PDB file of C-alpha atoms and ligand atoms in Angstrom:
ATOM      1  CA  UNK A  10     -12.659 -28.556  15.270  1.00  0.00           C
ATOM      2  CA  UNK A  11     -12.552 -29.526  11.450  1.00  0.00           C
ATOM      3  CA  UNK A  12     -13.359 -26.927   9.017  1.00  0.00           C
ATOM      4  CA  UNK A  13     -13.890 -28.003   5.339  1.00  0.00           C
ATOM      5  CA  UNK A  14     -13.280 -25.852   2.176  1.00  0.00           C
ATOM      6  CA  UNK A  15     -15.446 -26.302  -0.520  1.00  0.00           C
ATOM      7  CA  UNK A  16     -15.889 -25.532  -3.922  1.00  0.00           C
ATOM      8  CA  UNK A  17     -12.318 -24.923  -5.004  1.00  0.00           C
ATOM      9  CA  UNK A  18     -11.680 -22.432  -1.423  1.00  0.00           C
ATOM     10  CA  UNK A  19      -8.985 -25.464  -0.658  1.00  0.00           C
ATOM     11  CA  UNK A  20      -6.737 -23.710  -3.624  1.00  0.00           C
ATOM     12  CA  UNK A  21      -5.707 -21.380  -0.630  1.00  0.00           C
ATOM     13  CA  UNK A  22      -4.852 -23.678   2.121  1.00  0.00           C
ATOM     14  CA  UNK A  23      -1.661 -23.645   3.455  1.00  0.00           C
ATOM     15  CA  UNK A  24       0.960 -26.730   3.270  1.00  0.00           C
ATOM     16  CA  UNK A  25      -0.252 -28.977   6.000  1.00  0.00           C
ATOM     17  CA  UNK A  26      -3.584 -29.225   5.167  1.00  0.00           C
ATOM     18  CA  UNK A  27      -4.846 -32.638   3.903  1.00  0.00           C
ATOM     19  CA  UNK A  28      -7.571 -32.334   0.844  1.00  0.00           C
ATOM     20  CA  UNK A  29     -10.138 -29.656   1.564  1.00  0.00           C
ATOM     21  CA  UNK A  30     -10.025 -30.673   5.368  1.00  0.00           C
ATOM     22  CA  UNK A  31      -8.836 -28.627   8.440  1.00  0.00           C
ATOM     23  CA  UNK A  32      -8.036 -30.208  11.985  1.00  0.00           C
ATOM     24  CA  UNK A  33      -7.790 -27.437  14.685  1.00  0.00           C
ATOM     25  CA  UNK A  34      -7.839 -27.443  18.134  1.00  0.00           C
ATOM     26  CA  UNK A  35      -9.398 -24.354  19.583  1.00  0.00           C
ATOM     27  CA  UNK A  36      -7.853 -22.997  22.714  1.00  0.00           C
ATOM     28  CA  UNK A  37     -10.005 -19.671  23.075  1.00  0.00           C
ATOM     29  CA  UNK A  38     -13.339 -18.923  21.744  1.00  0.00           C
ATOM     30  CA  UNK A  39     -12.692 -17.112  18.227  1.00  0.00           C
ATOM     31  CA  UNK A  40     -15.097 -15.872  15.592  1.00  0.00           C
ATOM     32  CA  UNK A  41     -15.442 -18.070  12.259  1.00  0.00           C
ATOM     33  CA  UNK A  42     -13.800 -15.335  10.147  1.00  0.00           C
ATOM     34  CA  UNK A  43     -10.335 -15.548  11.981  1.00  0.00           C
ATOM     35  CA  UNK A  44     -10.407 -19.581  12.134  1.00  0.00           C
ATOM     36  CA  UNK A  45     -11.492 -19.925   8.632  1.00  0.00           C
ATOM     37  CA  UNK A  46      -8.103 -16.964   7.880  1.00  0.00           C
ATOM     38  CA  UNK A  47      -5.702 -18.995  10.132  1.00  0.00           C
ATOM     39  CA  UNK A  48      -6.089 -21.545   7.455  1.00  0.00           C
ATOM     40  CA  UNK A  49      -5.054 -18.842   4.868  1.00  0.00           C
ATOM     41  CA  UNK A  50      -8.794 -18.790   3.058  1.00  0.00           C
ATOM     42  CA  UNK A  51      -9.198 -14.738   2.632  1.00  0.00           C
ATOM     43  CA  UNK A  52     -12.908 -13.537   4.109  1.00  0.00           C
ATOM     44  CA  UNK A  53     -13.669 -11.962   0.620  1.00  0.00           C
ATOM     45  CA  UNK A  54     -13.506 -15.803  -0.661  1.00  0.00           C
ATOM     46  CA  UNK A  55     -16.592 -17.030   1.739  1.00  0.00           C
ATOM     47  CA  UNK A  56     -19.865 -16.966   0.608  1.00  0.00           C
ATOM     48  CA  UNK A  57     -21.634 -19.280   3.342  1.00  0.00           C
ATOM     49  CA  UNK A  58     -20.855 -20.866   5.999  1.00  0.00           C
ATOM     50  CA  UNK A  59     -22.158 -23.396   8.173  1.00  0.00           C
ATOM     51  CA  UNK A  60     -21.475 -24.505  11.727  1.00  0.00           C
ATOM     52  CA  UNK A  61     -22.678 -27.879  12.664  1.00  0.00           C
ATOM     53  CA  UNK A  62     -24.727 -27.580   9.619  1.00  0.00           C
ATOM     54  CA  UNK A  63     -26.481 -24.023  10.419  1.00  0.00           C
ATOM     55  CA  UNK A  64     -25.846 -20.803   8.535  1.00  0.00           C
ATOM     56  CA  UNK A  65     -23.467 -18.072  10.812  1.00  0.00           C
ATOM     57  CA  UNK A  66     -21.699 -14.769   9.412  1.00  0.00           C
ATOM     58  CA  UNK A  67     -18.204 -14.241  10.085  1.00  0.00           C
ATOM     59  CA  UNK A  68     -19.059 -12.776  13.730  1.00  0.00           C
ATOM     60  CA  UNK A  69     -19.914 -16.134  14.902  1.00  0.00           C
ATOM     61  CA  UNK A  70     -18.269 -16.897  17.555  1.00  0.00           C
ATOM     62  CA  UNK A  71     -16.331 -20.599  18.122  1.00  0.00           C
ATOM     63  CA  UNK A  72     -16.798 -21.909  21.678  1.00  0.00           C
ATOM     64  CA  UNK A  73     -16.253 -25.457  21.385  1.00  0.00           C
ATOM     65  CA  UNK A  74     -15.104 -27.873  18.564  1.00  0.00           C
ATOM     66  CA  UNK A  75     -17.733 -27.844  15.855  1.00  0.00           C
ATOM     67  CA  UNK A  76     -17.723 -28.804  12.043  1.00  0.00           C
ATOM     68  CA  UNK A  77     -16.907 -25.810  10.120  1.00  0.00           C
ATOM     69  CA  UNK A  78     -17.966 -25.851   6.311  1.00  0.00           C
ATOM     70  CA  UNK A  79     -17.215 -22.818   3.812  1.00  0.00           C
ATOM     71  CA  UNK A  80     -18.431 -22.067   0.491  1.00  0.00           C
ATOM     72  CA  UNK A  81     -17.676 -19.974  -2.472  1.00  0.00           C
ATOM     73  CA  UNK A  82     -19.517 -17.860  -4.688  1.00  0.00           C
ATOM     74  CA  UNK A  83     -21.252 -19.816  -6.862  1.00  0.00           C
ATOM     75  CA  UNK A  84     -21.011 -22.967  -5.106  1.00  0.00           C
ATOM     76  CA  UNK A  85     -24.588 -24.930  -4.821  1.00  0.00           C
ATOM     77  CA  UNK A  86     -26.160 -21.367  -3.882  1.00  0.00           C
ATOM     78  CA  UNK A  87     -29.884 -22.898  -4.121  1.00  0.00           C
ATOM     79  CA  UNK A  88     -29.571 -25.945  -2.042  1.00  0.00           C
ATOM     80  CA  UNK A  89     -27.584 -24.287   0.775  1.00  0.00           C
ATOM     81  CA  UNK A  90     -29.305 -22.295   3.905  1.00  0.00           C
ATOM     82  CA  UNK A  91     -28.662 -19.043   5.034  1.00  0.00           C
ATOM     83  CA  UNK A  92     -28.211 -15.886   3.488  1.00  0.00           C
ATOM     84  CA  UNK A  93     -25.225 -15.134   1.262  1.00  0.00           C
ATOM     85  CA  UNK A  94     -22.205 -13.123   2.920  1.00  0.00           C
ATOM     86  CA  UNK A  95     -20.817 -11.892   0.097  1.00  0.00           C
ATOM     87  CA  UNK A  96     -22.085  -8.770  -2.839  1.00  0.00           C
ATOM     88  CA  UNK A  97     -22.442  -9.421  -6.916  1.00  0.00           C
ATOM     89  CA  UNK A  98     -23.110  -6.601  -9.347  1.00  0.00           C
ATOM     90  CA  UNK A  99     -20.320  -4.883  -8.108  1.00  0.00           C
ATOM     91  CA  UNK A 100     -19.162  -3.093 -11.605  1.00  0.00           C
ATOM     92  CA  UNK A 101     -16.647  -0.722  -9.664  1.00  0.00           C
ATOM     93  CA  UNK A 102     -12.805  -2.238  -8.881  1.00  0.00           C
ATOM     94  CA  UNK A 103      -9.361  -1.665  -7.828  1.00  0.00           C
ATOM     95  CA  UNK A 104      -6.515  -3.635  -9.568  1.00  0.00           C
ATOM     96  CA  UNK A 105      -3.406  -4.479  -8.060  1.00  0.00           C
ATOM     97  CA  UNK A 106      -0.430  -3.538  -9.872  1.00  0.00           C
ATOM     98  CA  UNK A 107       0.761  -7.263 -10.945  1.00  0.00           C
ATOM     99  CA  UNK A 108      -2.997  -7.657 -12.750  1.00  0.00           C
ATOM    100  CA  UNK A 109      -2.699  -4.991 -15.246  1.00  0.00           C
ATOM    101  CA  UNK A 110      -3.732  -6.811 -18.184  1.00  0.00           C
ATOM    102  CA  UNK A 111      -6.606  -7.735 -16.259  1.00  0.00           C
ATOM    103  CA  UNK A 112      -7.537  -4.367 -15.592  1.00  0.00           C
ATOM    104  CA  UNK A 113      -7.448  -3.201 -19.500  1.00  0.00           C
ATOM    105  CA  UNK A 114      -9.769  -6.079 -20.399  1.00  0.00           C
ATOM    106  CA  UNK A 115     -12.064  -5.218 -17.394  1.00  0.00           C
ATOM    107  CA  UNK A 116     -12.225  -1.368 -19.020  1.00  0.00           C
ATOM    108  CA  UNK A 117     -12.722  -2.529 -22.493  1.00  0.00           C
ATOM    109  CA  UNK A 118     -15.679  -4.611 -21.443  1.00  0.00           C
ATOM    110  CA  UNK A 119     -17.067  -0.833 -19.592  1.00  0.00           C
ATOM    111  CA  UNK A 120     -16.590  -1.413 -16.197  1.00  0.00           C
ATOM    112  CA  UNK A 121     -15.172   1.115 -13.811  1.00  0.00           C
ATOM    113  CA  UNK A 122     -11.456   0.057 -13.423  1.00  0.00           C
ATOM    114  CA  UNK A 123      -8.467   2.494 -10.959  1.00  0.00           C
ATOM    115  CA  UNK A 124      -5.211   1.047 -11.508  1.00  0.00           C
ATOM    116  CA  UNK A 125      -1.812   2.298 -11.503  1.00  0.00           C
ATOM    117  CA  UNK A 126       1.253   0.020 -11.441  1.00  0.00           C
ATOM    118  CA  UNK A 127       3.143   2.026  -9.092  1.00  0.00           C
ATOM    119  CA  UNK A 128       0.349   2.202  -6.380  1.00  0.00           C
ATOM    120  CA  UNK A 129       0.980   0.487  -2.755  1.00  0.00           C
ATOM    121  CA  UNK A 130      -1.153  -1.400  -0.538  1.00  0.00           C
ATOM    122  CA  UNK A 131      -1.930   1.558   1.508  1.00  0.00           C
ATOM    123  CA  UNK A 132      -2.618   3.174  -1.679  1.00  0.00           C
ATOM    124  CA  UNK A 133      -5.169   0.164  -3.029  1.00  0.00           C
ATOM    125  CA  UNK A 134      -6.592   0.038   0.254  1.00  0.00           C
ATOM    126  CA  UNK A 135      -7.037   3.808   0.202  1.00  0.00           C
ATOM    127  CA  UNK A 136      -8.767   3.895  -3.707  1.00  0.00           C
ATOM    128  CA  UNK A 137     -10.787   1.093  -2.465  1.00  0.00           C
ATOM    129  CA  UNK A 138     -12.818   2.605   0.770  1.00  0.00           C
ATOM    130  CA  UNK A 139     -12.855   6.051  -0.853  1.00  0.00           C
ATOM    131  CA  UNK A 140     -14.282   4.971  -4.230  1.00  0.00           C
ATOM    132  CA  UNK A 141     -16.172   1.992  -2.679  1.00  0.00           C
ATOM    133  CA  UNK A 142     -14.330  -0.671  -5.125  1.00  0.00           C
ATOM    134  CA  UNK A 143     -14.069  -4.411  -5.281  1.00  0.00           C
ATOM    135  CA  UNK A 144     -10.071  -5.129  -4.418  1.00  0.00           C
ATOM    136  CA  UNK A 145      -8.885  -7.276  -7.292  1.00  0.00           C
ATOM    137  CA  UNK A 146      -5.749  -9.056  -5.946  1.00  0.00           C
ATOM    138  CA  UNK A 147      -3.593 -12.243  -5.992  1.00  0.00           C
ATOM    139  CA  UNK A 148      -2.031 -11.323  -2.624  1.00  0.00           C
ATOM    140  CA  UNK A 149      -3.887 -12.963  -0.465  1.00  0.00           C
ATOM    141  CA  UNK A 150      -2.526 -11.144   2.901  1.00  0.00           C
ATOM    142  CA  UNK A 151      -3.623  -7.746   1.375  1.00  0.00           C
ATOM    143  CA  UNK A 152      -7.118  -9.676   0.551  1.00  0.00           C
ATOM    144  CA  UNK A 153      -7.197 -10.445   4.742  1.00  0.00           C
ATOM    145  CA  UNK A 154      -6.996  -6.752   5.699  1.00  0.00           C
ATOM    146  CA  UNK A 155      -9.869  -6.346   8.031  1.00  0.00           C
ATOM    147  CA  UNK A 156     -11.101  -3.373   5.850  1.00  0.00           C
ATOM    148  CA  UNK A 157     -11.973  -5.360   2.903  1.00  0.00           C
ATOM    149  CA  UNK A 158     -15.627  -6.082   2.196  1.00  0.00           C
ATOM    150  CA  UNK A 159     -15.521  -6.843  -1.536  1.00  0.00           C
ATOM    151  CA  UNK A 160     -12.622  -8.647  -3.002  1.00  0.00           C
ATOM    152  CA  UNK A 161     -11.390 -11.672  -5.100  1.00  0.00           C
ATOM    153  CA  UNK A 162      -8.441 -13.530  -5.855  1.00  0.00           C
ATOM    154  CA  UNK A 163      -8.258 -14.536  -9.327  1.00  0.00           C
ATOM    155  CA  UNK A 164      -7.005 -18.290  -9.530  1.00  0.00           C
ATOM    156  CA  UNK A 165      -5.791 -18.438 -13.141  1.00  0.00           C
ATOM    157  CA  UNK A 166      -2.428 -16.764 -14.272  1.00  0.00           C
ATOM    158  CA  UNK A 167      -3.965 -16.143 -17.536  1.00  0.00           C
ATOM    159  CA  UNK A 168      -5.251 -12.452 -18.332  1.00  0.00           C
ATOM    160  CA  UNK A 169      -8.490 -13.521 -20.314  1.00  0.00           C
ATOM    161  CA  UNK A 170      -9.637 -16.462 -17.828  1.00  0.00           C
ATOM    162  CA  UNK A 171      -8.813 -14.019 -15.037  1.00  0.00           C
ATOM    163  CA  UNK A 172     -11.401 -11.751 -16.988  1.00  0.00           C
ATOM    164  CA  UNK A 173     -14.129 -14.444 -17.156  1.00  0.00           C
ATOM    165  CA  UNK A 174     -13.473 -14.982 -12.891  1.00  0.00           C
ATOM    166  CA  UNK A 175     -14.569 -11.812 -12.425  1.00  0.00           C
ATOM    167  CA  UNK A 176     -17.556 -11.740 -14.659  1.00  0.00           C
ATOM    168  CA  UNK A 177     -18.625 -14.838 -13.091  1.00  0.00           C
ATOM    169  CA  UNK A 178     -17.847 -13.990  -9.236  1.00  0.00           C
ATOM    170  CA  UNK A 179     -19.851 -10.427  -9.505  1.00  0.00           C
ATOM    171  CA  UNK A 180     -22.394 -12.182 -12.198  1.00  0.00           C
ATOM    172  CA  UNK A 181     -21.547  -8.957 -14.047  1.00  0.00           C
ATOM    173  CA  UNK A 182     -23.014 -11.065 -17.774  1.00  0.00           C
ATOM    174  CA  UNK A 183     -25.630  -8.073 -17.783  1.00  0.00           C
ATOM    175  CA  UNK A 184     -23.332  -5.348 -17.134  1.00  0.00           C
ATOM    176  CA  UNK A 185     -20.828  -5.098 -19.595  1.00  0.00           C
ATOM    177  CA  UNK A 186     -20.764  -1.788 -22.378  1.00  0.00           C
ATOM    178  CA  UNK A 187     -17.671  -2.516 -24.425  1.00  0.00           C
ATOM    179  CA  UNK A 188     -16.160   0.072 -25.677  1.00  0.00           C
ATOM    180  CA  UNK A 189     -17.044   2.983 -23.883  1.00  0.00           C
ATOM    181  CA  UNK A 190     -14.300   3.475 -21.757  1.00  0.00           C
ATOM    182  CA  UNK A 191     -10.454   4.373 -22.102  1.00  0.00           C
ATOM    183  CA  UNK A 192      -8.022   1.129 -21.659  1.00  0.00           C
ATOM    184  CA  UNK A 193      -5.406   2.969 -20.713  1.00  0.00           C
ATOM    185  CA  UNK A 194      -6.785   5.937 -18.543  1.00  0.00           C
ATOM    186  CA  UNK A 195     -10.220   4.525 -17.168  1.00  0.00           C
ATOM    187  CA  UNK A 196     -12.508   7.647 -18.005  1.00  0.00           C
ATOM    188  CA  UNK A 197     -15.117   7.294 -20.735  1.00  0.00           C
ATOM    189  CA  UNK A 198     -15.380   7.592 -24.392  1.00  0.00           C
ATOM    190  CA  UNK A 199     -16.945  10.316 -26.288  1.00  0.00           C
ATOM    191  CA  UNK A 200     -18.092   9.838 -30.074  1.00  0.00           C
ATOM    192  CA  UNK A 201     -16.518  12.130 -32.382  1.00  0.00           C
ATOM    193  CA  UNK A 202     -16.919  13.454 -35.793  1.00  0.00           C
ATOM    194  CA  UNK A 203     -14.245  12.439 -38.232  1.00  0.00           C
ATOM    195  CA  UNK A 204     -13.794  15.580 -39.545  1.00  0.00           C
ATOM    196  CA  UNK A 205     -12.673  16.366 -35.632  1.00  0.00           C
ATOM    197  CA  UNK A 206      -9.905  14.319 -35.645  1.00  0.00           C
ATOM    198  CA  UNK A 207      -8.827  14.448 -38.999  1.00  0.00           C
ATOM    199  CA  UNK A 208      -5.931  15.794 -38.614  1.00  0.00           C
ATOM    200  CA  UNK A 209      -4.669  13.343 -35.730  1.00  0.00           C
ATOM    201  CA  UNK A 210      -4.859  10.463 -38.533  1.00  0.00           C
ATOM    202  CA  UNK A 211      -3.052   8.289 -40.344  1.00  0.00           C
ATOM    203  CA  UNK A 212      -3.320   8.474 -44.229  1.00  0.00           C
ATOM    204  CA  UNK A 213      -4.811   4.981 -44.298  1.00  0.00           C
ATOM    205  CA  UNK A 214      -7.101   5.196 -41.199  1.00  0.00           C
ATOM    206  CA  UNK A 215      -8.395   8.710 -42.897  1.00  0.00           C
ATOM    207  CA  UNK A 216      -9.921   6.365 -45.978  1.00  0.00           C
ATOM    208  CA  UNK A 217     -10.660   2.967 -44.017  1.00  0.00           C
ATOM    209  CA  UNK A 218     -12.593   4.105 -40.939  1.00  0.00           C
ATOM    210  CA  UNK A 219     -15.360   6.290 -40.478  1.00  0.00           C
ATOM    211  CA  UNK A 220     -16.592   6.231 -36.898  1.00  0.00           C
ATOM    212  CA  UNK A 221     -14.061   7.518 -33.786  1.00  0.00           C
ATOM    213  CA  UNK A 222     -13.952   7.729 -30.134  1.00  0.00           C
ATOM    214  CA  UNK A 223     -12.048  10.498 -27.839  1.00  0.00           C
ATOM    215  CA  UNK A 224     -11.270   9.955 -24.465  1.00  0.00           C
ATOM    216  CA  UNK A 225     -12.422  12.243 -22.195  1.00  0.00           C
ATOM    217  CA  UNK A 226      -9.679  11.729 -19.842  1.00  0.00           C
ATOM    218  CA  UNK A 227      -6.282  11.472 -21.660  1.00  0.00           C
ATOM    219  CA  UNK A 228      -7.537  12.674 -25.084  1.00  0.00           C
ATOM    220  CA  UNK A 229      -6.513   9.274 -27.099  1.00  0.00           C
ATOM    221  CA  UNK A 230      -8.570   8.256 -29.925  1.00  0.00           C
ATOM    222  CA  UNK A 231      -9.732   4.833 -30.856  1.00  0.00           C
ATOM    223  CA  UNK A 232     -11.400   3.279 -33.958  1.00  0.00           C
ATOM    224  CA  UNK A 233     -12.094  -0.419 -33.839  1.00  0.00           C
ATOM    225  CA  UNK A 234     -10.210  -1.633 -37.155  1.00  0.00           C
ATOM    226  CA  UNK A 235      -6.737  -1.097 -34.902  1.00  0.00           C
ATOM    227  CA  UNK A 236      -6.936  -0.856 -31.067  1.00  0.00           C
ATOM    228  CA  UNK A 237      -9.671  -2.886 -30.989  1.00  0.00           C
ATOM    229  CA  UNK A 238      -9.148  -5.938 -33.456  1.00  0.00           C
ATOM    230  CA  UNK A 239      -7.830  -8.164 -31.107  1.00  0.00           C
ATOM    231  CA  UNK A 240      -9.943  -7.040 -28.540  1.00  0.00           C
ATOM    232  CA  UNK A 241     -13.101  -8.058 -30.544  1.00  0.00           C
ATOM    233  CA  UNK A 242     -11.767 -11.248 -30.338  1.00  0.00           C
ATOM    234  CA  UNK A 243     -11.138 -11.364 -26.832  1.00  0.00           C
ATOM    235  CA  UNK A 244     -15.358  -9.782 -26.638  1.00  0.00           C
ATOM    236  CA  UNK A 245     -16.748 -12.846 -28.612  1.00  0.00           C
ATOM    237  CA  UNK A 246     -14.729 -15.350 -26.158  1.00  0.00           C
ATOM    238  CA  UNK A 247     -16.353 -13.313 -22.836  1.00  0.00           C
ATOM    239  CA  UNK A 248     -19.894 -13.548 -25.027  1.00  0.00           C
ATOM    240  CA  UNK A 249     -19.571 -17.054 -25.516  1.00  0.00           C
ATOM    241  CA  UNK A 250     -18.137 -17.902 -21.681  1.00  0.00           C
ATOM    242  CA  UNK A 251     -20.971 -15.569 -20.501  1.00  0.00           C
ATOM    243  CA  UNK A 252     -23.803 -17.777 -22.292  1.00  0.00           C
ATOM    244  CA  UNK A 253     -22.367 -21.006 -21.598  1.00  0.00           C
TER     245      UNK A 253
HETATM  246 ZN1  LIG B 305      -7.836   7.838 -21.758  1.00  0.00          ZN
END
């Protein structure tokens, strides 16, 4: 049996792989999901896949030695057949805790974003089902747990191309509000009258800035001239990545 990663999926294969190519031998009939996993490509990562050149879900069931292909999200989606296997739009997710500044761009840009750096896998896992999340993860093992449906792996170990991974695997370009939601707490902004939080100001912000924002959750305020300077930057980058 030969299975063949495509579209970048080969950045998870394990060390004895050669290029994007798999030789197995299969010594009991087993479905597609757990021979495509024994080559350490999570099922969250596979969008298609064909066998001997027809579309099968992860249920498929290996009987004999066949060509194996997988595909990511994103990968030639109009020239290949079959239905896709995995969800976009998804605008709900669950951060691990190594990803945090991930997570505070993700809230910035509006979208619905639990994370806690002291939470477990059983505790991810948990947030994930309950809340019906995306799992945002770099361990891959934790991305294999049967239970998840949604889930990605971002490649890069930068924060802001991590960012524009996600936009692009959940095509979330027409789902972003920017600043309506807390960076550090998750819940959403409320506009507020100055003269409201007055008294919570510096002496400069009181004469520079006129329009504020309370969270509803942990009660912090933000203006844009200081939390959010740098992130304004950071907005234009996703703006331009998003129209490319
Ligand atoms: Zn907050």
């Amino acid at each position: 049996m030969r299975l063949r990663f495509h579209g970048g999926l080969d950045f998870f294969l394990k060390g004895a792989s050669i290029g994007s190519s798999v030789e197995r031998e299969l010594k009991e009939p087993t479905s597609v999901k757990d021979a495509i996993e024994s080559c350490g490509v999570p099922h969250p990562e596979v969008d298609r896949i064909l066998a001997n050149g027809g579309p099968v879900n992860f249920a498929y069931v290996l009987r004999e030695n066949i060509d194996i292909d997988a595909y990511p999200v994103g990968f030639r989606e109009t020239s290949l057949p079959g239905e896709p296997l995995q969800r976009r739009r998804i605008t709900r997710f669950v951060v691990d805790g190594h990803l945090g500044k991930l997570a505070r761009n993700l809230r910035f840009l509006g979208l619905d974003t639990a994370y806690d750096s002291q939470l477990h896998d059983p505790q991810l896992l948990q947030i994930m089902i309950s809340d019906a999340r995306a799992l945002l993860t770099r361990d891959r093992r934790l991305l294999m747990h049967r239970i998840v449906s949604d889930g990605y792996c971002p490649r890069s170990d930068n924060s802001t191309e991590q960012t524009f991974e996600v936009l692009r695997r959940f095509d979330l370009s027409s789902d972003l509000k920017p600043f309506t939601r807390c960076i550090e707490c998750n819940a959403l902004l409320e506009t507020v009258d100055k003269a409201a939080v007055l008294d919570e100001l510096e002496p400069l912000t009181r004469i520079y800035y006129h329009e504020f924002r309370r969270c509803t959750g942990c009660g912090k305020i933000f203006w844009r001239g200081s939390h959010y300077s740098k992130l304004e930057g950071f907005l234009e980058r996703v703006r331009d990545e998003l129209t490319e």
